[in-house]
Coordinates of C-alpha atoms in Angstrom, one line a residue:
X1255 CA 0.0 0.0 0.0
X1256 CA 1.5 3.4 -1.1
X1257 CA 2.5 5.2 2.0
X1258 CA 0.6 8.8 2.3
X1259 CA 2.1 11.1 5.2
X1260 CA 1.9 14.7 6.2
X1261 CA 4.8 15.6 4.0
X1262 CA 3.0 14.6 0.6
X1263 CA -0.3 16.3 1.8
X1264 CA 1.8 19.4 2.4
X1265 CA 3.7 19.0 -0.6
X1266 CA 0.4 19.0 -3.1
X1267 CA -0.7 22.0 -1.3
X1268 CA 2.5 24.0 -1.5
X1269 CA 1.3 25.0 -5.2
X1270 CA -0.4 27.7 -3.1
X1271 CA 2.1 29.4 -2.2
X1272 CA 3.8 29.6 -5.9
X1273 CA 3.6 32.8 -7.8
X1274 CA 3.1 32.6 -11.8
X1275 CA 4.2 35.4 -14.0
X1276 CA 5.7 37.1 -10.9
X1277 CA 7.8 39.6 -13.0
X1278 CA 4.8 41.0 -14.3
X1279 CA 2.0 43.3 -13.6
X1280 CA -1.0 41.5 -12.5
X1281 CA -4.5 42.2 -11.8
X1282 CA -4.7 39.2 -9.6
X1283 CA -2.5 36.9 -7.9
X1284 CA -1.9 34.2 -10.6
X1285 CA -1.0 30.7 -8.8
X1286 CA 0.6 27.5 -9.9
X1287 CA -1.8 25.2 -7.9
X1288 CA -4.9 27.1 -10.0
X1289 CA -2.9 27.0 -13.4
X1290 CA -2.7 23.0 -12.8
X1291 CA -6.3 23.0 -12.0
X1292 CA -7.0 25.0 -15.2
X1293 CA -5.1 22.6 -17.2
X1294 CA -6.1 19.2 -15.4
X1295 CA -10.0 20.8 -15.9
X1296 CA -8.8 21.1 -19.9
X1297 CA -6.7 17.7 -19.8
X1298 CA -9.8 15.7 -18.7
X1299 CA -12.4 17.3 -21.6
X1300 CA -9.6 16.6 -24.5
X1301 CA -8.9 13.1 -22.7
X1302 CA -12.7 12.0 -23.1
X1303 CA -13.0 13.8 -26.8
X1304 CA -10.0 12.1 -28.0
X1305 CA -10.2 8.4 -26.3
X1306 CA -13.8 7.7 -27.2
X1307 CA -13.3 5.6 -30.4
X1308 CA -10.9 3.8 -28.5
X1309 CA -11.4 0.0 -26.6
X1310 CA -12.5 0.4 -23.1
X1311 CA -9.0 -0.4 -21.9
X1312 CA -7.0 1.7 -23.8
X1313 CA -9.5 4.6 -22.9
X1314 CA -8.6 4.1 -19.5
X1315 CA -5.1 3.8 -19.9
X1316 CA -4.9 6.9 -21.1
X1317 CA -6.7 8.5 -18.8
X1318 CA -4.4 7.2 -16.0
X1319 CA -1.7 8.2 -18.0
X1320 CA -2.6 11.7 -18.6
X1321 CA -3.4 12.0 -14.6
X1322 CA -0.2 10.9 -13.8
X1323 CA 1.7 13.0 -15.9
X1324 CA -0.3 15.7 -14.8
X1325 CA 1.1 14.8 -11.5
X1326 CA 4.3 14.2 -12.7
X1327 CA 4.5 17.6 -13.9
X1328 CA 3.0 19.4 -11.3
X1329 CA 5.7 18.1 -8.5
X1330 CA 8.9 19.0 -11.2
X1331 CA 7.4 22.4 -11.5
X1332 CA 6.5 22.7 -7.7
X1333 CA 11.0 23.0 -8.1
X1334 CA 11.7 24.6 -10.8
X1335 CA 9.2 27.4 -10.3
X1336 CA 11.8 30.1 -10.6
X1337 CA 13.3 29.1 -13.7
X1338 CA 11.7 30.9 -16.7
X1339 CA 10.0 28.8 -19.5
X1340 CA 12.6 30.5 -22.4
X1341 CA 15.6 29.4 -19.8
X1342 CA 14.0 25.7 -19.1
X1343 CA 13.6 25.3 -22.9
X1344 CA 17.3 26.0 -23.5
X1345 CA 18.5 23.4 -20.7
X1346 CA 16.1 20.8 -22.1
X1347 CA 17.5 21.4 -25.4
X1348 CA 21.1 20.4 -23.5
X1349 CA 20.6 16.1 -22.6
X1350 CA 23.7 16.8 -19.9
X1351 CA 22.5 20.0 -18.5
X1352 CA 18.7 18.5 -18.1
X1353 CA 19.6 15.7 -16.9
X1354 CA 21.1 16.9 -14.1
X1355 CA 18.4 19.2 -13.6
X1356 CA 16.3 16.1 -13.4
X1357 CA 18.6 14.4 -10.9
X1358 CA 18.0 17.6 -8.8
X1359 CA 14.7 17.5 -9.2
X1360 CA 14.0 13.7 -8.2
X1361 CA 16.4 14.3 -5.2
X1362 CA 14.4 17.1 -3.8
X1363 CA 11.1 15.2 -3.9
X1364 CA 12.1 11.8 -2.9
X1365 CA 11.5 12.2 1.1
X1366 CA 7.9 13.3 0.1
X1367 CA 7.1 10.4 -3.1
X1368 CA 9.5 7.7 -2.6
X1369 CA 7.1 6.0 0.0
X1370 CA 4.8 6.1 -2.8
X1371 CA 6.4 2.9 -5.0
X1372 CA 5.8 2.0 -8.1
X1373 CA 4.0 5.8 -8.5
X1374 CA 7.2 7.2 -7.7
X1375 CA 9.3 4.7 -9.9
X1376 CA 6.9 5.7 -12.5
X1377 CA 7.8 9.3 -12.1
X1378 CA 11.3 8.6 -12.3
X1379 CA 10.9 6.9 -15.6
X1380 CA 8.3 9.6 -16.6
X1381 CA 11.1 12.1 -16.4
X1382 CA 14.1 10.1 -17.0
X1383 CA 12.5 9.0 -20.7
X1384 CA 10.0 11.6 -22.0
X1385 CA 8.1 11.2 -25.1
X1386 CA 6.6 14.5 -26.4
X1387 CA 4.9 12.6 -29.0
X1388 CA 3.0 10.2 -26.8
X1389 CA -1.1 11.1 -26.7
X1390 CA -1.2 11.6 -23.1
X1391 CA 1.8 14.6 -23.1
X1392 CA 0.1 16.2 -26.4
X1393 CA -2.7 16.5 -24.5
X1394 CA -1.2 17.8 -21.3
X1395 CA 1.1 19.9 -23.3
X1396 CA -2.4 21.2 -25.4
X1397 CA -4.2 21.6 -22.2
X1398 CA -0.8 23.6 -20.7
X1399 CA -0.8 26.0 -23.5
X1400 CA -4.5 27.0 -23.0
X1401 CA -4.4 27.2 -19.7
X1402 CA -0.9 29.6 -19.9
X1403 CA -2.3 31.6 -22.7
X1404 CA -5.8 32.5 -20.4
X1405 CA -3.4 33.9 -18.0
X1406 CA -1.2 35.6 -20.7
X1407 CA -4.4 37.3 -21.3
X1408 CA -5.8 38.7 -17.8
X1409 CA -2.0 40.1 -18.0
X1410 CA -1.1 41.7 -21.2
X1411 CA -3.4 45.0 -21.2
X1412 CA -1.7 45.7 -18.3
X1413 CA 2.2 45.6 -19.9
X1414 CA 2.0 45.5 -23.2
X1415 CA 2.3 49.3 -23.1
X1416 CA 5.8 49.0 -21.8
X1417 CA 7.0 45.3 -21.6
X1418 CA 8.9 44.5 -24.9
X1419 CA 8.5 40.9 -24.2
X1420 CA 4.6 40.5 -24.0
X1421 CA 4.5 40.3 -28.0
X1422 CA 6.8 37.0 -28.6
X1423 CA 5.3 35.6 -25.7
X1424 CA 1.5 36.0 -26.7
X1425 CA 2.6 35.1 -29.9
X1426 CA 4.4 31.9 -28.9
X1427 CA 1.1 30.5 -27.8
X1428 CA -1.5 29.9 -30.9
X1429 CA 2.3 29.5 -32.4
X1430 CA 2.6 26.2 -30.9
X1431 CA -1.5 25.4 -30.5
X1432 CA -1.2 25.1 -33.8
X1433 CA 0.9 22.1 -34.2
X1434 CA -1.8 20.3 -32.3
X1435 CA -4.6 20.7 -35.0
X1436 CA -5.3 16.3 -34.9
X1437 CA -6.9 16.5 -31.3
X1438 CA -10.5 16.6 -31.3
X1439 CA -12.0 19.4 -29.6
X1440 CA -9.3 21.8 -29.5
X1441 CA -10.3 23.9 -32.1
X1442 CA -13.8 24.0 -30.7
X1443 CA -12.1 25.4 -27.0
X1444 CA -10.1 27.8 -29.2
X1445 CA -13.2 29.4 -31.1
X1446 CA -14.9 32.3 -29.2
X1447 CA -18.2 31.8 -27.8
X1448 CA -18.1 28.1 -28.5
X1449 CA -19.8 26.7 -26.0
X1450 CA -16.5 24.3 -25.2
X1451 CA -14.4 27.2 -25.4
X1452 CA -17.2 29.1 -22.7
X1453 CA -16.4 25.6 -20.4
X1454 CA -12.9 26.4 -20.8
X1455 CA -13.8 30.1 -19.9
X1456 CA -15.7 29.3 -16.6
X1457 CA -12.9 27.0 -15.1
X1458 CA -10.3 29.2 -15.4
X1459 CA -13.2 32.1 -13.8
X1460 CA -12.7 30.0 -10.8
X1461 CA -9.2 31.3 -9.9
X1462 CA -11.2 34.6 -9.0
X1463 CA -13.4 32.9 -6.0
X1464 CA -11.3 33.0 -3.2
X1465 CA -12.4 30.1 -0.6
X1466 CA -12.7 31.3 3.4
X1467 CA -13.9 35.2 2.2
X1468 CA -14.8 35.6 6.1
X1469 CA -11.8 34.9 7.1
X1470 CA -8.2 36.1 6.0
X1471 CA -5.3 33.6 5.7
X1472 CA -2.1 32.5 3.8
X1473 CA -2.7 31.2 1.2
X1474 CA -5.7 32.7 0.4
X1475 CA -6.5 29.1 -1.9
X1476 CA -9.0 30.0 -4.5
X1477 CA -11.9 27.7 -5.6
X1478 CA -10.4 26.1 -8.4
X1479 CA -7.3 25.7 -6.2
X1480 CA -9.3 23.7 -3.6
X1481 CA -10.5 21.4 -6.3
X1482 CA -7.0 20.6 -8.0
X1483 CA -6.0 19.6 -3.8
X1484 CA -8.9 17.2 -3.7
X1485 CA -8.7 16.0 -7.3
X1486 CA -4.7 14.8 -6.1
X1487 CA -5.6 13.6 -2.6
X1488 CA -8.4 11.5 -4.1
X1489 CA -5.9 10.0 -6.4
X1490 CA -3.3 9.1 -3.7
X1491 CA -6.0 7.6 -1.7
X1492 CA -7.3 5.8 -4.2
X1493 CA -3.9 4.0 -4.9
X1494 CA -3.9 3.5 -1.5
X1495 CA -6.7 1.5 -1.2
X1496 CA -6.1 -0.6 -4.7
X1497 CA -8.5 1.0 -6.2
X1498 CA -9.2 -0.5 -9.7
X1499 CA -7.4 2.0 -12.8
X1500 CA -10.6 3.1 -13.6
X1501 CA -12.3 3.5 -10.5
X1502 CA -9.0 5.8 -9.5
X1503 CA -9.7 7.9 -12.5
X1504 CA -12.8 8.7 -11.7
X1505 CA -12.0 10.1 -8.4
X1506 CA -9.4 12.3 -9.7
X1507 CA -11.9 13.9 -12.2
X1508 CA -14.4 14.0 -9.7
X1509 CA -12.3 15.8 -7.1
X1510 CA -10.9 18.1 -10.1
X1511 CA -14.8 18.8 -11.2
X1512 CA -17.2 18.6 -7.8
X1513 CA -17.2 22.6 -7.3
X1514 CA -17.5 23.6 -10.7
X1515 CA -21.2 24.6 -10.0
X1516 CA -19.8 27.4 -7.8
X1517 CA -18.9 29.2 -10.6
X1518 CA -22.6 30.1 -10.9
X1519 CA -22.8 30.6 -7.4
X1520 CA -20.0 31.8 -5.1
X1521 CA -18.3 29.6 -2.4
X1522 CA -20.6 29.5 0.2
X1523 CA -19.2 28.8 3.8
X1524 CA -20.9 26.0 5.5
X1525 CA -21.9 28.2 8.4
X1526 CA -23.8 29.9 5.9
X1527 CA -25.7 26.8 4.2
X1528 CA -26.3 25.2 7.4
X1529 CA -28.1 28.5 8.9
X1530 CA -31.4 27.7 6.7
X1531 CA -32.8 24.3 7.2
X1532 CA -33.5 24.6 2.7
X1533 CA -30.5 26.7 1.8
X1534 CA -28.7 24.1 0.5
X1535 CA -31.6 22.4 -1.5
X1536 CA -32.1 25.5 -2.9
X1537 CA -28.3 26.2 -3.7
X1538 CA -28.1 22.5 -5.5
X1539 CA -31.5 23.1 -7.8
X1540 CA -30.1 26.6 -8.8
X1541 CA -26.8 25.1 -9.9
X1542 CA -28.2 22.1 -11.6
X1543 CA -31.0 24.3 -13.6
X1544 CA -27.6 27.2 -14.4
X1545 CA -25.3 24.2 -15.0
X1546 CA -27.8 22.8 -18.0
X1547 CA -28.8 26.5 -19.1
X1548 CA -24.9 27.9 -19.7
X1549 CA -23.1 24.6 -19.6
X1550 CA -24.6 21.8 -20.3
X1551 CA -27.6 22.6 -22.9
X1552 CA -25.1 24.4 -25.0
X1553 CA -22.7 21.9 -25.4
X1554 CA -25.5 18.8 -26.3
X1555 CA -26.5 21.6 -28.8
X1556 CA -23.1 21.5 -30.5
X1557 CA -22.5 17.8 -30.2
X1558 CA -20.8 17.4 -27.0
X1559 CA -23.6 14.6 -25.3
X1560 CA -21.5 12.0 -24.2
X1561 CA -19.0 14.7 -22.4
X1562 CA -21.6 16.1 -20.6
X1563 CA -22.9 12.7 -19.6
X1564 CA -19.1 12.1 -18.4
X1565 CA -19.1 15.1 -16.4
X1566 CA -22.4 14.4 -14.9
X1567 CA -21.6 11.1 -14.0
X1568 CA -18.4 13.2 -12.2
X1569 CA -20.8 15.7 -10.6
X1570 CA -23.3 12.7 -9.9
X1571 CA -26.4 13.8 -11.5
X1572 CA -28.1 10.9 -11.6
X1573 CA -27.1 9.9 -8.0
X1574 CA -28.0 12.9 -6.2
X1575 CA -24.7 14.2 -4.8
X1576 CA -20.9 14.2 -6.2
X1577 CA -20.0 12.4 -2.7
X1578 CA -22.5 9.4 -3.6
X1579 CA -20.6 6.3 -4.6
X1580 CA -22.1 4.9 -7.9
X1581 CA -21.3 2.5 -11.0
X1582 CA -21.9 2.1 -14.4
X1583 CA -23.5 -1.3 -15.3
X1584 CA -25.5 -2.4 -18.5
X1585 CA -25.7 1.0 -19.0
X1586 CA -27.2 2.5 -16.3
X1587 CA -25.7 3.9 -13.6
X1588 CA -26.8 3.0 -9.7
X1589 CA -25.7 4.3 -6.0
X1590 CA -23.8 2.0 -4.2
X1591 CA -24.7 1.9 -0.7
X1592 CA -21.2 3.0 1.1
X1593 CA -17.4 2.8 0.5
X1594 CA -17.3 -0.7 1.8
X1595 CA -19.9 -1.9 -0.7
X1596 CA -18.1 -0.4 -3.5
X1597 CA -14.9 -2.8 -3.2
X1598 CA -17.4 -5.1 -4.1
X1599 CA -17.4 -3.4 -7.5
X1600 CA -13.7 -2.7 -7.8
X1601 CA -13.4 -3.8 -11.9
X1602 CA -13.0 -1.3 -14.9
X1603 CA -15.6 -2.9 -16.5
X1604 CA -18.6 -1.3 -13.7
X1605 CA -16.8 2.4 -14.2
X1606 CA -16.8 2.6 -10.0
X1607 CA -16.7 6.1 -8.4
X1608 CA -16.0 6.7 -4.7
X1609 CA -18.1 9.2 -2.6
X1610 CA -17.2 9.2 1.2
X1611 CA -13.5 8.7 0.0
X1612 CA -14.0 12.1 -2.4
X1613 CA -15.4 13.7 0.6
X1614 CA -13.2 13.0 2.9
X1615 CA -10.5 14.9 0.8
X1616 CA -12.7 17.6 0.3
X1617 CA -12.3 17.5 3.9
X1618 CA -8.7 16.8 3.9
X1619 CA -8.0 19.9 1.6
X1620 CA -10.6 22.4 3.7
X1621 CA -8.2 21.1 7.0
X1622 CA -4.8 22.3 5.2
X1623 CA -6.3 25.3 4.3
X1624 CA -7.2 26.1 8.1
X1625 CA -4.0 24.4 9.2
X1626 CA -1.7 26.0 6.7
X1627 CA -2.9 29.9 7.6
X1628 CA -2.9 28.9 11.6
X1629 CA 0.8 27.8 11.0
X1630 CA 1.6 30.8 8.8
X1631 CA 0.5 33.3 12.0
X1632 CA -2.6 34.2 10.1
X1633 CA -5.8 33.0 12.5
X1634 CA -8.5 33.8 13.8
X1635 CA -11.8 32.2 16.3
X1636 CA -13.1 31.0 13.2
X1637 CA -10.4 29.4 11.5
X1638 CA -9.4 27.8 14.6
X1639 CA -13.1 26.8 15.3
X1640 CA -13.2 25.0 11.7
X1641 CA -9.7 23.4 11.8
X1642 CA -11.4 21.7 15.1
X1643 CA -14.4 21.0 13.2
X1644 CA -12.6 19.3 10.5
X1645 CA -10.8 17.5 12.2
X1646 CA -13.6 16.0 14.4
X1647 CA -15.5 15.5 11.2
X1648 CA -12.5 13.4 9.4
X1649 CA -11.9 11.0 12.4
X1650 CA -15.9 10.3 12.8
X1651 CA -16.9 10.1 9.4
X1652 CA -13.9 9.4 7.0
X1653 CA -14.1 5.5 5.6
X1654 CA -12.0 3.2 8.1
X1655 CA -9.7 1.7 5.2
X1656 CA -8.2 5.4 4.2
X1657 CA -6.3 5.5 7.5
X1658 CA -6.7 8.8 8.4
X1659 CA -6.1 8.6 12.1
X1660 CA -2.5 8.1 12.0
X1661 CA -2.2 10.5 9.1
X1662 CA -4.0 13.5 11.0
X1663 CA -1.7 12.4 14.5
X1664 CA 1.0 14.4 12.3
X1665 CA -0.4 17.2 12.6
X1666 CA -1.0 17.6 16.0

């Protein structure tokens, strides 16, 4: 069983703290954890438009592979940050020079995903052979682009008028976009007012909602943040508890999609939804009926049914709740009653999703945000009064076979 400790937990979230385009002029603070969201959000829609011809296996291959590369990525930028894309790009042009970068790289993230095994021998690998033509790192090199080139634009009004760089940069993005023209649904998330490129548009709108807004702290994690840090905890757990390849998937795209609805609506702090006995029954029917009005009822218009069925099944339509466990069998999908009953259903072939495991990382990620600001010297009675709810809530209601007790005995 992979071994999942404080330092991994802490390492995921550290994406938080890292600045993007920080010799620029922003209008907001631009963040690596919510550029991987962006892109992983991206990753998952080209992923499903590009893999569905393909044999059930080989869609779910993929699909693992593009996660884990995501992740691969994510941790070898978490220590590069500082170096600048042209500068990289030079020193991966140099075999010698990168790899030693590499070997730096790998030996600063060991303590934290070495207890990890064959994950972290796959990241080795990963790294030590890449393939820039494989499927999976088109598609996470597409989906980087976009996401990189959304940012480029919240910040080039702002120095174009002086910075001499901002035109070979903005440039340098449909510039290599364009030598991706044979993956389906690009072009649609490049066309304006597309309703795919409008999906695109309202993840990356995310970034803006800042989670906690009643109470300062650092990092001040954004929405889309927050759903990136439950999308990778999610994954890890699921490893952890040999969770079938497909069945892992599907809590990573759950975790990376179950507050999308909030862009129609604003983070609400449970306080908040728990003062009103029908405030949250409310919240959910206003979501679901915007959700098919701007989301989903556009994109069936333009083709896109079976993604929106995928990102239903995600958001668990059909089920009720995102934190329902369900599978797909004959066709139709059905709760299962519980995160023990689903092992029963731990094959590919029934498409399993957790629900109590995705909540508890919701969880998880809501206690590292409390945690994280305490530590920092940034507090107050209500952060301290969640981080104690959390934690109460993980050890009472978190499933038995995730192991949290031990994990959360770290933090005390």
């Amino acid at each position: 069983m992979p071994g999942i400790r404080k330092n991994l937990l802490q390492l995921i979230f550290s994406g938080a703290y890292l600045l993007r385009w920080n010799d620029k002029l922003r209008p907001v603070e631009l963040l690596e954890i919510d550029k991987q969201a962006h892109k992983m959000l991206l990753a998952c829609v080209l992923w499903h438009e590009n893999s569905r011809r393909l044999p059930e296996a080989e869609r779910v291959a993929l699909a693992t592979e593009i996660i884990e590369g995501g992740l691969f990525d994510y941790f070898y930028r978490l220590i590069i940050t500082d170096i600048k894309p042209p500068i990289f790009y030079k020193i991966k042009e140099n075999p010698a020079q990168f790899r030693q970068l590499t070997d730096h790289v790998l030996a600063r993230l060991e303590p934290a995903l070495a207890p990890l095994g064959a994950f972290w021998e796959r990241m080795r690998r990963w790294h030590a052979n890449p393939d820039d033509e494989s499927p999976a790192r088109r598609i996470l090199t597409a989906a980087h682009l976009f996401a990189s080139q959304w940012e480029f634009r919240l910040i080039e009004p702002l120095n174009a008028p002086f910075d001499d760089e901002m035109g070979d940069i903005g440039q340098s993005f449909p510039d290599r976009l364009d030598t991706f023209t044979e993956l389906r649904g690009l072009a649609a998330m490049r066309s304006p007012g597309a309703p795919l490129a409008r999906l695109a548009n309202l993840c990356g709108q995310l970034r803006f909602q800042i989670r906690w807004t009643q109470a300062p702290r650092i990092p001040a994690t954004s929405v889309l943040g927050h759903m990136f840090i439950v999308a990778a905890y999610a994954y890890f757990f699921s490893l952890a508890v040999n969770a079938c390849p497909a069945r892992a998937n599907n809590n990573f795209f759950c975790g990376l999609f179950h507050d999308l609805p909030e862009v129609l609506t604003r983070d609400i702090i449970s306080p908040v939804k728990q003062s009103i006995s029908d405030l949250p029954k409310i919240i959910k029917e206003y979501e679901d009926k915007e959700l098919e009005r701007r989301v989903f009822g556009p994109l069936r218009a333009e083709g896109f049914t079976s993604l929106v069925e995928r990102m239903e099944y995600y958001l668990g339509a059909s089920v009720g709740s995102e934190f329902q466990e369900c599978v797909r069998e004959n066709g139709q999908i059905r709760a299962v009653d519980g995160f023990q009953a689903l092992e029963a259903c731990n094959r590919d072939e029934l498409d399993p999703k957790d629900g109590q495991l995705i909540k508890a990382c919701d969880n998880l990620a809501a206690f590292l945000e409390a945690d994280s600001s305490i530590r920092n010297g940034v507090s107050s009675p209500h952060l301290l009064e969640a981080r104690v709810r959390l934690l109460t809530r993980l050890r009472e209601n978190a499933p038995a076979g995730l192991g949290l007790d031990a994990l959360l005995a770290d933090f005390e």
